[in-house]
CSV table of C-alpha atoms and ligand atoms in Angstrom, one decimal:
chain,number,residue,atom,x,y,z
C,1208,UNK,CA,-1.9,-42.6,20.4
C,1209,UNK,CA,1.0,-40.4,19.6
C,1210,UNK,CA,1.4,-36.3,20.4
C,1211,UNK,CA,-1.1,-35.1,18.0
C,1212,UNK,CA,0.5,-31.6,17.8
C,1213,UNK,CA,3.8,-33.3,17.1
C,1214,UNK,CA,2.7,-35.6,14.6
C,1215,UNK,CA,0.9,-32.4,12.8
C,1216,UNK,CA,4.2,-30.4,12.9
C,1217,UNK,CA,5.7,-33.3,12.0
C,1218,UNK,CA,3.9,-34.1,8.6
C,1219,UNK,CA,3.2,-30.4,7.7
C,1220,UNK,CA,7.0,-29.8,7.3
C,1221,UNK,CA,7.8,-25.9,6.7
C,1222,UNK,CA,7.6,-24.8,3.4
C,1223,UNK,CA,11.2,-23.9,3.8
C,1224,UNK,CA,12.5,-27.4,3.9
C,1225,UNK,CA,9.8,-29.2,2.1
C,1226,UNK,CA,11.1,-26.6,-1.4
C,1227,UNK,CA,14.6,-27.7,0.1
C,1228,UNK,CA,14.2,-31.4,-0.4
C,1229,UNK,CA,11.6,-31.3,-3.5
C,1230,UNK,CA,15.1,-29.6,-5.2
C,1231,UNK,CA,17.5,-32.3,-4.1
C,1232,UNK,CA,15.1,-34.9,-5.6
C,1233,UNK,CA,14.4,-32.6,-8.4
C,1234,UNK,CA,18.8,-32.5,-9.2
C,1235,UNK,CA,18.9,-36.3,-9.1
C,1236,UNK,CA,16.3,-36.2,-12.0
C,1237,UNK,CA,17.6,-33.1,-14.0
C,1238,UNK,CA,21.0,-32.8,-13.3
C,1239,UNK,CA,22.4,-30.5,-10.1
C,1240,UNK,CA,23.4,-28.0,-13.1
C,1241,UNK,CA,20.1,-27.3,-13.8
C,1242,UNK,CA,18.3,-26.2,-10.7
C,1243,UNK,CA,18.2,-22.8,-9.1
C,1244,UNK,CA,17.7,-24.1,-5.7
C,1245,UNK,CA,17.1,-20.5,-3.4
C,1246,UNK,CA,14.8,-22.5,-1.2
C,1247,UNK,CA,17.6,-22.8,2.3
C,1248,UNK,CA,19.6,-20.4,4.3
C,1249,UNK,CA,22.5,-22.7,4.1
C,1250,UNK,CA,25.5,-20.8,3.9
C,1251,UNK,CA,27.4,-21.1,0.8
C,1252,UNK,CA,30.9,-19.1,1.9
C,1253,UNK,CA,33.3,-21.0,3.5
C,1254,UNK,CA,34.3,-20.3,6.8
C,1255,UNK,CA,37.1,-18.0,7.9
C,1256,UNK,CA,39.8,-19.7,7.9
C,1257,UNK,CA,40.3,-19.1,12.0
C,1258,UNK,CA,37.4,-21.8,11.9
C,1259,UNK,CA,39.9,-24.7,10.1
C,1260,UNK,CA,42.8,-23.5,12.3
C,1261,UNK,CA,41.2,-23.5,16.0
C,1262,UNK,CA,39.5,-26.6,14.4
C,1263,UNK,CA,42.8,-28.1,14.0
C,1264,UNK,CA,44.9,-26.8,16.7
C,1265,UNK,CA,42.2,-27.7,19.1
C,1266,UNK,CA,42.5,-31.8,17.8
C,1267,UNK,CA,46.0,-31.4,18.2
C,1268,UNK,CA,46.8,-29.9,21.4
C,1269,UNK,CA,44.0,-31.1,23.8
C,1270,UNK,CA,43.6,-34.6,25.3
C,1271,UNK,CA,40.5,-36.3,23.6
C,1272,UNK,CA,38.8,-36.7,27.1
C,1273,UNK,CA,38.9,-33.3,28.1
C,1274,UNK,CA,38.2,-32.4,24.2
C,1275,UNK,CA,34.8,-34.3,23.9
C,1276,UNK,CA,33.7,-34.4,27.2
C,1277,UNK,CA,30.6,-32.6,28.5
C,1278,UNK,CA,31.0,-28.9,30.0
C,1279,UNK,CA,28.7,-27.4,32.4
C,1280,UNK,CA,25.3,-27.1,31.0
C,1281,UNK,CA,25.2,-23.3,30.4
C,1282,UNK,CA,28.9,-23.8,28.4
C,1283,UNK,CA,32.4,-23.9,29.3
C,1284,UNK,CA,33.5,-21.0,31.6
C,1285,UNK,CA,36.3,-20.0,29.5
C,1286,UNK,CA,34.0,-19.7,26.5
C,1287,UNK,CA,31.3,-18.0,28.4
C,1288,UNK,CA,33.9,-15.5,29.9
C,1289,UNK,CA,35.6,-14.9,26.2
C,1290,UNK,CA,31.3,-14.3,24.7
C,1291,UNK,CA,31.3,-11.7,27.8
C,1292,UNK,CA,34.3,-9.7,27.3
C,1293,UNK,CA,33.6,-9.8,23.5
C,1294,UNK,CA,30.2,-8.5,23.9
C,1295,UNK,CA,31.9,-5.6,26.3
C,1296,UNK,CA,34.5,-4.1,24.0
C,1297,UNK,CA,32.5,-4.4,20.7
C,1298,UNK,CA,29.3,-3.2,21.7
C,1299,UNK,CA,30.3,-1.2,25.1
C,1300,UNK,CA,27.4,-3.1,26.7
C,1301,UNK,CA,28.1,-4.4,30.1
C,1302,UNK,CA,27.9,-7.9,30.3
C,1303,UNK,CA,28.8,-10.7,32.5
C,1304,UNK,CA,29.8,-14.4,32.2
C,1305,UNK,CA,27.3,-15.9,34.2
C,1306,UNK,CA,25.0,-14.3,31.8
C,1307,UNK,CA,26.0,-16.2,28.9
C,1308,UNK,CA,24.0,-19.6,28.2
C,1309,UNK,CA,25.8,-21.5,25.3
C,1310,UNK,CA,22.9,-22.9,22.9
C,1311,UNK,CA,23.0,-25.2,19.7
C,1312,UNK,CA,21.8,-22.3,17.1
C,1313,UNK,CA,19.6,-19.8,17.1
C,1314,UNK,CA,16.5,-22.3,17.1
C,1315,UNK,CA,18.1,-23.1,20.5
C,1316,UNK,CA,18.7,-19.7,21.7
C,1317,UNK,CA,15.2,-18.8,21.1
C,1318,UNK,CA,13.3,-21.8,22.3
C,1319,UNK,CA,15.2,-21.9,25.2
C,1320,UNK,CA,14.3,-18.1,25.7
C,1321,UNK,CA,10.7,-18.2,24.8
C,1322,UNK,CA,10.2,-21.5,27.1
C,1323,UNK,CA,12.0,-19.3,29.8
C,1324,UNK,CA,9.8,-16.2,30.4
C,1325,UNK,CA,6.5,-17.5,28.7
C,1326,UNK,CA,3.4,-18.3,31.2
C,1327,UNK,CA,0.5,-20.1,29.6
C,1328,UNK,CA,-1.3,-17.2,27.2
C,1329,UNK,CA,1.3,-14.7,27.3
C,1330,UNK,CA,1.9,-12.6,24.0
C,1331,UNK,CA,5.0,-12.6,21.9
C,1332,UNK,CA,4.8,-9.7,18.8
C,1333,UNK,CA,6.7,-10.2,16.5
C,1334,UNK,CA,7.0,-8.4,12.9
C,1335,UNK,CA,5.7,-9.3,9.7
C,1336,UNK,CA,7.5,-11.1,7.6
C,1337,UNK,CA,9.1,-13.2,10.0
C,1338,UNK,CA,11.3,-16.4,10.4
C,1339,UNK,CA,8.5,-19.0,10.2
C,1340,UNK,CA,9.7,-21.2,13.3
C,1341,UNK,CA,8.9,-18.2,15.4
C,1342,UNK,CA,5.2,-19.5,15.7
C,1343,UNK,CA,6.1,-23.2,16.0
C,1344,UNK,CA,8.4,-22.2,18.9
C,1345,UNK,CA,6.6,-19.7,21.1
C,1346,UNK,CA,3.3,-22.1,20.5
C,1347,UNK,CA,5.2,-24.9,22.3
C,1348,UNK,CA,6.2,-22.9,25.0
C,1349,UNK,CA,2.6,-22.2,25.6
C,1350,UNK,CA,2.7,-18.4,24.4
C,1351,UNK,CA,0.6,-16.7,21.2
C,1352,UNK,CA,2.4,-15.1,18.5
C,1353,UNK,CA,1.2,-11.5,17.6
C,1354,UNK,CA,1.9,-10.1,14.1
C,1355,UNK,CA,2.5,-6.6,14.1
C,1356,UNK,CA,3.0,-5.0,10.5
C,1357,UNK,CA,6.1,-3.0,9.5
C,1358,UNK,CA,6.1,-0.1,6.8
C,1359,UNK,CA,6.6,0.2,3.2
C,1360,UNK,CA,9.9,-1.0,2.9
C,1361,UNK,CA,10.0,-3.5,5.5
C,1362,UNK,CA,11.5,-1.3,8.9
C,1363,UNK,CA,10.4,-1.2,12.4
C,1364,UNK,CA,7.8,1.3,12.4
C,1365,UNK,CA,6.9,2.2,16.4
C,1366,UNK,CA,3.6,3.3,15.5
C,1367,UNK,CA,2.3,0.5,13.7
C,1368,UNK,CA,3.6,-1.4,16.4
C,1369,UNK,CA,1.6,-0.2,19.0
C,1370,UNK,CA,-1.3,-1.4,18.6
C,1371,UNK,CA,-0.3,-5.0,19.4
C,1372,UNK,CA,1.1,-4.1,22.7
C,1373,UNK,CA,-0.8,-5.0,25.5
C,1374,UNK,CA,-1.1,-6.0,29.1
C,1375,UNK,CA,-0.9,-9.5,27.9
C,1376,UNK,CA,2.4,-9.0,26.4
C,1377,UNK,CA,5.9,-10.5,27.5
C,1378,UNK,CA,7.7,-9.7,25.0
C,1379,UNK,CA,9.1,-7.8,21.4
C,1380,UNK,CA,11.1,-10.3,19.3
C,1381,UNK,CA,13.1,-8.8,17.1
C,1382,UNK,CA,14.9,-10.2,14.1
C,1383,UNK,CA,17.6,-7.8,12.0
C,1384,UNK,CA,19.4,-8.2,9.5
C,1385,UNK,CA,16.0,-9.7,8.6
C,1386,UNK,CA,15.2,-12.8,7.7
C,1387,UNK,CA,13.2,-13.0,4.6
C,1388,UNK,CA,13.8,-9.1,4.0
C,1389,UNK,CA,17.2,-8.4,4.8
C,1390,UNK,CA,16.1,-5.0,6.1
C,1391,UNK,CA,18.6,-3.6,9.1
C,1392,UNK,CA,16.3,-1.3,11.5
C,1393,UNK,CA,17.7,1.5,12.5
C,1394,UNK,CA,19.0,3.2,15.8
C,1395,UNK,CA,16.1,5.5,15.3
C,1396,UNK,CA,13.7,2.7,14.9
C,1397,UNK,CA,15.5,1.1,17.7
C,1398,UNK,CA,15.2,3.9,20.3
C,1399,UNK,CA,11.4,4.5,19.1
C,1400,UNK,CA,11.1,1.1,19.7
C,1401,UNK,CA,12.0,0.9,22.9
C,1402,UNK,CA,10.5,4.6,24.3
C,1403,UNK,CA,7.1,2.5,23.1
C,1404,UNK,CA,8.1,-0.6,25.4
C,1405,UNK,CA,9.0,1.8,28.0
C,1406,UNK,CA,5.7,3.4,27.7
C,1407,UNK,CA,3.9,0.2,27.6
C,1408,UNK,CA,5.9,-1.4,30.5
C,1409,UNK,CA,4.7,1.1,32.5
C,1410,UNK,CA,1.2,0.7,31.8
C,1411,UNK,CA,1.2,-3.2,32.3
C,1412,UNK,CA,3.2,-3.0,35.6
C,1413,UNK,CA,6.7,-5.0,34.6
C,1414,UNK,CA,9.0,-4.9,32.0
C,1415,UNK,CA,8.4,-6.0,28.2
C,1416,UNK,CA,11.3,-7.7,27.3
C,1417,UNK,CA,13.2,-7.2,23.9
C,1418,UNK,CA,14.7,-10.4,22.4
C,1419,UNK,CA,16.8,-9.4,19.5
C,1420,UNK,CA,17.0,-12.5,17.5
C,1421,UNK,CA,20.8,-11.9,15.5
C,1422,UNK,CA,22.1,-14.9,13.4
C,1423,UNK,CA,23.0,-12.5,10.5
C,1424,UNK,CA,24.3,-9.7,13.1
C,1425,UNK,CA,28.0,-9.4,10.9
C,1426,UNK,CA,26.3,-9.9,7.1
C,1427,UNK,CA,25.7,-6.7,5.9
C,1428,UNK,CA,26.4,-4.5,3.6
C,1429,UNK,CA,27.6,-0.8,5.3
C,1430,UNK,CA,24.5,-0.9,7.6
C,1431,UNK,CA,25.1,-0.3,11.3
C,1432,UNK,CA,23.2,-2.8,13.2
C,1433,UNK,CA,22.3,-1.2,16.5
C,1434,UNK,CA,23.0,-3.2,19.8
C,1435,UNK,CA,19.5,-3.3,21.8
C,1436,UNK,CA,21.3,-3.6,25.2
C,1437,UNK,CA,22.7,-0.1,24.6
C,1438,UNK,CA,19.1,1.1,24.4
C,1439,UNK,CA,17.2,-0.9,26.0
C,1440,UNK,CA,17.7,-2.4,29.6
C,1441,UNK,CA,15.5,-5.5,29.4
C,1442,UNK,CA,16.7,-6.8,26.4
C,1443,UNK,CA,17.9,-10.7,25.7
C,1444,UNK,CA,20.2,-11.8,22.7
C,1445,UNK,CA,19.7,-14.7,20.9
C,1446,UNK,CA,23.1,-15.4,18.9
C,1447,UNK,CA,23.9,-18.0,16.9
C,1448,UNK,CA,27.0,-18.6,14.9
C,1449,UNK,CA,25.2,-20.3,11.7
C,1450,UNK,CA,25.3,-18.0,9.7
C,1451,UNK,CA,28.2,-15.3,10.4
C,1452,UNK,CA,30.7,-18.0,10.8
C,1453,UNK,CA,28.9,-20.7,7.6
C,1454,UNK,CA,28.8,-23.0,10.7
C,1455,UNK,CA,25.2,-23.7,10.3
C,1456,UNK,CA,25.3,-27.6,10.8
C,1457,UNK,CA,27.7,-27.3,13.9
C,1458,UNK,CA,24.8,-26.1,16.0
C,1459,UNK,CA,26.5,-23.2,18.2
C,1460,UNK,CA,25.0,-19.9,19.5
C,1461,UNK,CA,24.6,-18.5,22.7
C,1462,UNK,CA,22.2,-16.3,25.0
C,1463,UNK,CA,23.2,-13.1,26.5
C,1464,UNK,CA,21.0,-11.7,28.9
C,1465,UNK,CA,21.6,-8.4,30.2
C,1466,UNK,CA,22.6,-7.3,33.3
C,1467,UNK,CA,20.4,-4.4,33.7
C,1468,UNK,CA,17.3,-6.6,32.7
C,1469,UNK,CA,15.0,-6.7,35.5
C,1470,UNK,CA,15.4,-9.8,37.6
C,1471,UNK,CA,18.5,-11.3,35.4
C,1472,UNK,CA,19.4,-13.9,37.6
C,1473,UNK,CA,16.2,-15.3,38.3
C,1474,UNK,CA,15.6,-15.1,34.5
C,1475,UNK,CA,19.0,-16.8,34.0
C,1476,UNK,CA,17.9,-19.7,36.2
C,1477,UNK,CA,15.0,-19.9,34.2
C,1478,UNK,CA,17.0,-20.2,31.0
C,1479,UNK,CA,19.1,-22.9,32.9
C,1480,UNK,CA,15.4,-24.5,33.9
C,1481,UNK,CA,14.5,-24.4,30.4
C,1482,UNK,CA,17.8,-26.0,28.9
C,1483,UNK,CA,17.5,-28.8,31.6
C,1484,UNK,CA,14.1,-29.1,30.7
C,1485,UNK,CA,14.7,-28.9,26.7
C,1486,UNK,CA,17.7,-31.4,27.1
C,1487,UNK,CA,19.3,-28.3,25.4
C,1488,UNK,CA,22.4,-28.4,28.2
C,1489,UNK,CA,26.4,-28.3,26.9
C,1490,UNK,CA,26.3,-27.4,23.5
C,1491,UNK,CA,28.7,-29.1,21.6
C,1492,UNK,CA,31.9,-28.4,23.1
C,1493,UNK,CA,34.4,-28.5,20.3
C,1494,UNK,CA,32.3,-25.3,18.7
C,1495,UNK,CA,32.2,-23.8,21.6
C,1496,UNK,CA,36.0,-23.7,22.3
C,1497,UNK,CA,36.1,-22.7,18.2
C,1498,UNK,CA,34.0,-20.1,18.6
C,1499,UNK,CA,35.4,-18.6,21.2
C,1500,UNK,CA,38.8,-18.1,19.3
C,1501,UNK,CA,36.4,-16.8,16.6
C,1502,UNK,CA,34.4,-13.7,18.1
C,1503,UNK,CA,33.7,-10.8,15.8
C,1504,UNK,CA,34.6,-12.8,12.5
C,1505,UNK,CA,32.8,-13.9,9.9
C,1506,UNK,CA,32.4,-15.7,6.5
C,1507,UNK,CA,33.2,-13.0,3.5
C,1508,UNK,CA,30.9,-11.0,3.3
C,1509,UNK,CA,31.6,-9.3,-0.1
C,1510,UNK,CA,31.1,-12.6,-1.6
C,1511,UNK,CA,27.3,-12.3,-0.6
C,1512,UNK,CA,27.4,-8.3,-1.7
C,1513,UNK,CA,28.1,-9.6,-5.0
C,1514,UNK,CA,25.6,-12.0,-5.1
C,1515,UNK,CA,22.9,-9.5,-4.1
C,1516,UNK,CA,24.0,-6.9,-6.5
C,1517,UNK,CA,24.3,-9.7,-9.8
C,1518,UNK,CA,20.6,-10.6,-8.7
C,1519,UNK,CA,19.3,-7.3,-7.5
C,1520,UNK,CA,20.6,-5.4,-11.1
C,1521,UNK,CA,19.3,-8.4,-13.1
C,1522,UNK,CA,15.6,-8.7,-11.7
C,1523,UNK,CA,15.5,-5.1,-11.5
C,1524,UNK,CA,16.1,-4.9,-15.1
C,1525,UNK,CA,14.2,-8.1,-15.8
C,1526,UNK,CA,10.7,-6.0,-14.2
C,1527,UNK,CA,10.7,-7.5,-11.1
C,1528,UNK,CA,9.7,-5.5,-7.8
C,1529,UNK,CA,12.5,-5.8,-4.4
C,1530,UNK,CA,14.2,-3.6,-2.3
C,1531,UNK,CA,18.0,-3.7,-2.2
C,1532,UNK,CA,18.7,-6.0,1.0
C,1533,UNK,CA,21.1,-4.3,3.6
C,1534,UNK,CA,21.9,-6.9,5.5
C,1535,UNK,CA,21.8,-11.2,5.7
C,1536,UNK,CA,21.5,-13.4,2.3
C,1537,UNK,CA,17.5,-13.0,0.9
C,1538,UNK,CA,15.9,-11.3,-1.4
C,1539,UNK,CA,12.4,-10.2,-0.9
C,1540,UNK,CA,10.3,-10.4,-4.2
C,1541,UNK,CA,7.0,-9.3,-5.2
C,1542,UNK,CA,5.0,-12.1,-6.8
C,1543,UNK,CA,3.7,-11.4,-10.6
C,1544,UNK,CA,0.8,-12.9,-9.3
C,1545,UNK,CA,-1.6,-12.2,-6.4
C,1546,UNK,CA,-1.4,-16.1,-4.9
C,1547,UNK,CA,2.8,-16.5,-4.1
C,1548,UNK,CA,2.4,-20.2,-4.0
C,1549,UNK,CA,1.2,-20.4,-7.4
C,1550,UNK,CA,3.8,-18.3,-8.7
C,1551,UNK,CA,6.2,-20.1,-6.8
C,1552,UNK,CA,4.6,-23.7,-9.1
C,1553,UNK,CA,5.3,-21.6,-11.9
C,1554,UNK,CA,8.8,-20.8,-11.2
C,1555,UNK,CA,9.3,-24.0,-10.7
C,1556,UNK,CA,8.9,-24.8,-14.3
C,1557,UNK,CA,11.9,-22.7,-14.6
C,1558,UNK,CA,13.5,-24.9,-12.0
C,1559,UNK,CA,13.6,-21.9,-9.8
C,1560,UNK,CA,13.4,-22.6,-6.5
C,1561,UNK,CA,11.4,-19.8,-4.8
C,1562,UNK,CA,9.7,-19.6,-1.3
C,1563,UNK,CA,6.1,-18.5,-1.1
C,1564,UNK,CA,5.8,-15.5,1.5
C,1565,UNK,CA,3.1,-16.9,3.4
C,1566,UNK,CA,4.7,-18.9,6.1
C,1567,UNK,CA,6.5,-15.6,6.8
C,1568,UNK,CA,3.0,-13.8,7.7
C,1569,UNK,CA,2.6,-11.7,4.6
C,1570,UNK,CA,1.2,-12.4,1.2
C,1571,UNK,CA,2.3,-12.1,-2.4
C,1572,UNK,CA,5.9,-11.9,-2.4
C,1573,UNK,CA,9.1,-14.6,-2.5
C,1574,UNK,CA,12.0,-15.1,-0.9
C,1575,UNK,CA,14.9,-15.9,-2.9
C,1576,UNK,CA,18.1,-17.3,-0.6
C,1577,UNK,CA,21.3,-15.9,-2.5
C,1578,UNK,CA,23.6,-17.8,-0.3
C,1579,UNK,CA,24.6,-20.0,-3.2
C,1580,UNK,CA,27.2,-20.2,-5.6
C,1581,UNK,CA,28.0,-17.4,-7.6
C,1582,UNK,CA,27.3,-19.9,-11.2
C,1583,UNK,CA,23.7,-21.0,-10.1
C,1584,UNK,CA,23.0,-17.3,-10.0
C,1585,UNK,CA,24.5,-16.2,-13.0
C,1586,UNK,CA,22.5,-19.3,-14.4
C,1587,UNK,CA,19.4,-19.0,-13.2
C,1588,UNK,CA,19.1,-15.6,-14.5
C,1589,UNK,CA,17.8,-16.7,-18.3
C,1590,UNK,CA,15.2,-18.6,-16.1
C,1591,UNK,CA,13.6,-15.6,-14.0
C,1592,UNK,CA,14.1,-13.5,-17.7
C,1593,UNK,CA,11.8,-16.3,-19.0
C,1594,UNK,CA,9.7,-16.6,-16.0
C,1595,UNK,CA,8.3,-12.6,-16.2
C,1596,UNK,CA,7.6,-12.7,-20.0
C,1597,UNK,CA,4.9,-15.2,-19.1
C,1598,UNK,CA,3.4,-12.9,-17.1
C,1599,UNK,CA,3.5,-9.9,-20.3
S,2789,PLP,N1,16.4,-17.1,13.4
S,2789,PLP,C1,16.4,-16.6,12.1
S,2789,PLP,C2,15.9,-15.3,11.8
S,2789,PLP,C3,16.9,-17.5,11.1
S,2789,PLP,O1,16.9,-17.1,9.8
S,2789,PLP,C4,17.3,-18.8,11.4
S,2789,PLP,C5,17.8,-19.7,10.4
S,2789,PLP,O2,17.7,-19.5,9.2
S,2789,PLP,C6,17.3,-19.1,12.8
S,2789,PLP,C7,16.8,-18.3,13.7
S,2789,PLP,C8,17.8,-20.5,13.2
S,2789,PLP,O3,19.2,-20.5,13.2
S,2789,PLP,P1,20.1,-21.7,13.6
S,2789,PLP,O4,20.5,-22.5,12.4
S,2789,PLP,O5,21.3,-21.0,14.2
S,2789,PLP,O6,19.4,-22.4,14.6
């Protein structure tokens, strides 16, 4: 009766948010002391404090009609001018307004994207691990989601890489800082990356796009995170202010395309086609005038450093197997025992909060979100001492 592929997504629920919600019941039973939720990505620094002031200003000193009202459905052109000239003079990457599509997130920004360029069949490749949605959204824009490995410690690796490229392939999608690993690839992975999609480009006849997925472009910790439109002339950004600016349930982002890419303005009208389409036109329009006053800043990101290095030393110490993130809020755990999802039940007992690595495409490892407060951290730290001593 109903969309049978909706109703599946529907019930299955990612493990993500299922983890997410067990906790909240789980605090109403045991207290909201006494569980080590690291299931979300939910930002847990407050905003910059230009986010409260624009907020404010903007209430004060604009008429309510103009302040709530739609804007054109790629985004104010003020906004979309201010994204441009920001994307110029911090990244030196030419750029033009009319090549900025404001979205609501990155979830926006991608299925937007994906829906835009993908034919029925075509091949998105992706690395493994990777943000779960990534299948759920290029599925529903009819495309297939390839899985191409990275190497030991979780970087772009061009040679494992192509083997997955072929002449059914549209695009690369790219995701650093790195969601669950928090690895930052570097400009040599970059420009290996792209001599590969040049290579392969050639082969298949038209450009392979690169869509560099960036919620967590301004969280890191020293890394450089390489602009691909500097290297790469047919790449797409997918932006979303979530997670820089802790504005996660304000739902703002935005898509640059670049000039250079082959075809941008047909590919633009096909992003406008797929926002129509998506009923993903004018994102919401306060944020977008917030954001604009807002480019280049973010939440503070020493208070997540600190996080990662009070939970990095400790499971270190405690036995436990991760790599020191470099970028965005997880941590990437090996699993004391071969299955992560039973590991994860036993955490639980420890009302630790962990997220199996299987929805991310690899097995045996957790991802621990250590966007939290400092005390549930510091906390929770008895509980993962207790948790490996099972295992000895
Ligand atoms: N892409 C990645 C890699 C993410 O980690 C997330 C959220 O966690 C998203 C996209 C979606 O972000 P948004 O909340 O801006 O839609």
């Amino acid at each position: 009766m109903y969309n049978q592929k909706m109703r599946k997504l529907g019930d299955e629920k990612s493990d993500i948010r299922e983890l997410f919600e067990y906790g909240n019941a789980r605090k109403k039973v045991v207290g909201n002391e006494n569980v080590f939720d690291f299931s979300i990505g939910n930002p847990g620094v407050p905003a910059p404090k230009c986010v409260q002031e624009e907020v404010e200003r903007l209430l004060r000193e604009t008429p309510a009609v103009a302040l709530h009202g739609y804007s054109s459905a790629p985004g104010l052109s003020e906004v979309r001018a201010a994204v441009s000239n920001y994307i110029k003079s911090a990244f030196g990457a030419e750029m033009r307004p009319d090549l900025i599509y404001m979205t609501c997130g990155a979830a926006a920004s991608l299925t937007i994207t994906l829906s835009a360029i993908l034919n029925e069949g075509d091949e998105v490749v992706t690395l493994a691990p990777f943000f779960p949605e990534y299948r759920v959204f290029v599925e529903q824009a009819g495309g297939k989601l390839v899985v191409a490995p990275t190497d030991e410690k979780f970087h772009l690796d061009a040679e494992k890489l192509k083997p997955y490229l072929g002449k059914r392939t549209k695009a690369v999608l790219l995701n650093s800082p790195n969601n669950p690993t928090g690895a930052v690839y570097t400009e040599e992975e970059i420009k290996s990356l792209t001599a590969l999609l040049k290579e392969k480009s050639e082969e298949k006849g038209e450009p392979i796009l690169l869509l560099a997925d960036e919620p967590y472009r301004e969280l890191t910790y020293g890394a450089n995170v390489p602009y691909v439109m500097n290297f790469y002339d047919h790449s797409v950004v997918l932006y979303s202010f979530s997670k820089s600016l802790s504005l996660a349930g304000e739902r703002i982002g935005y898509i640059a395309v670049s000039p250079k890419c082959e075809g941008a303005e047909d590919l633009f009208s096909a992003i406008c086609g797929a926002g129509r389409a998506l009923g993903y036109v004018c994102a919401p329009v306060l944020f977008q005038r917030v954001v604009a006053n807002c480019l280049g800043k973010s939440s503070d990101v020493g208070e997540y450093k600190k996080n990662r290095d009070i939970l990095y030393n400790a499971l270190t110490e405690y036995g436990y197997e991760c790599i020191s993130p470099e970028g965005a809020f997880y941590l990437f755990v090996k699993a004391l025992e071969p299955e992560a999802k039973k590991f994860c039940e036993r955490a639980k007992k420890h009302e630790l909060l962990l997220v199996p690595s299987d929805s991310f495409g690899v097995t045996g490892y957790v991802r621990i979100s250590y966007c939290v407060e400092r005390s549930v951290i510091e906390r929770s730290l008895p509980a993962f001492r207790a948790l490996i001593k099972e295992y000895r």
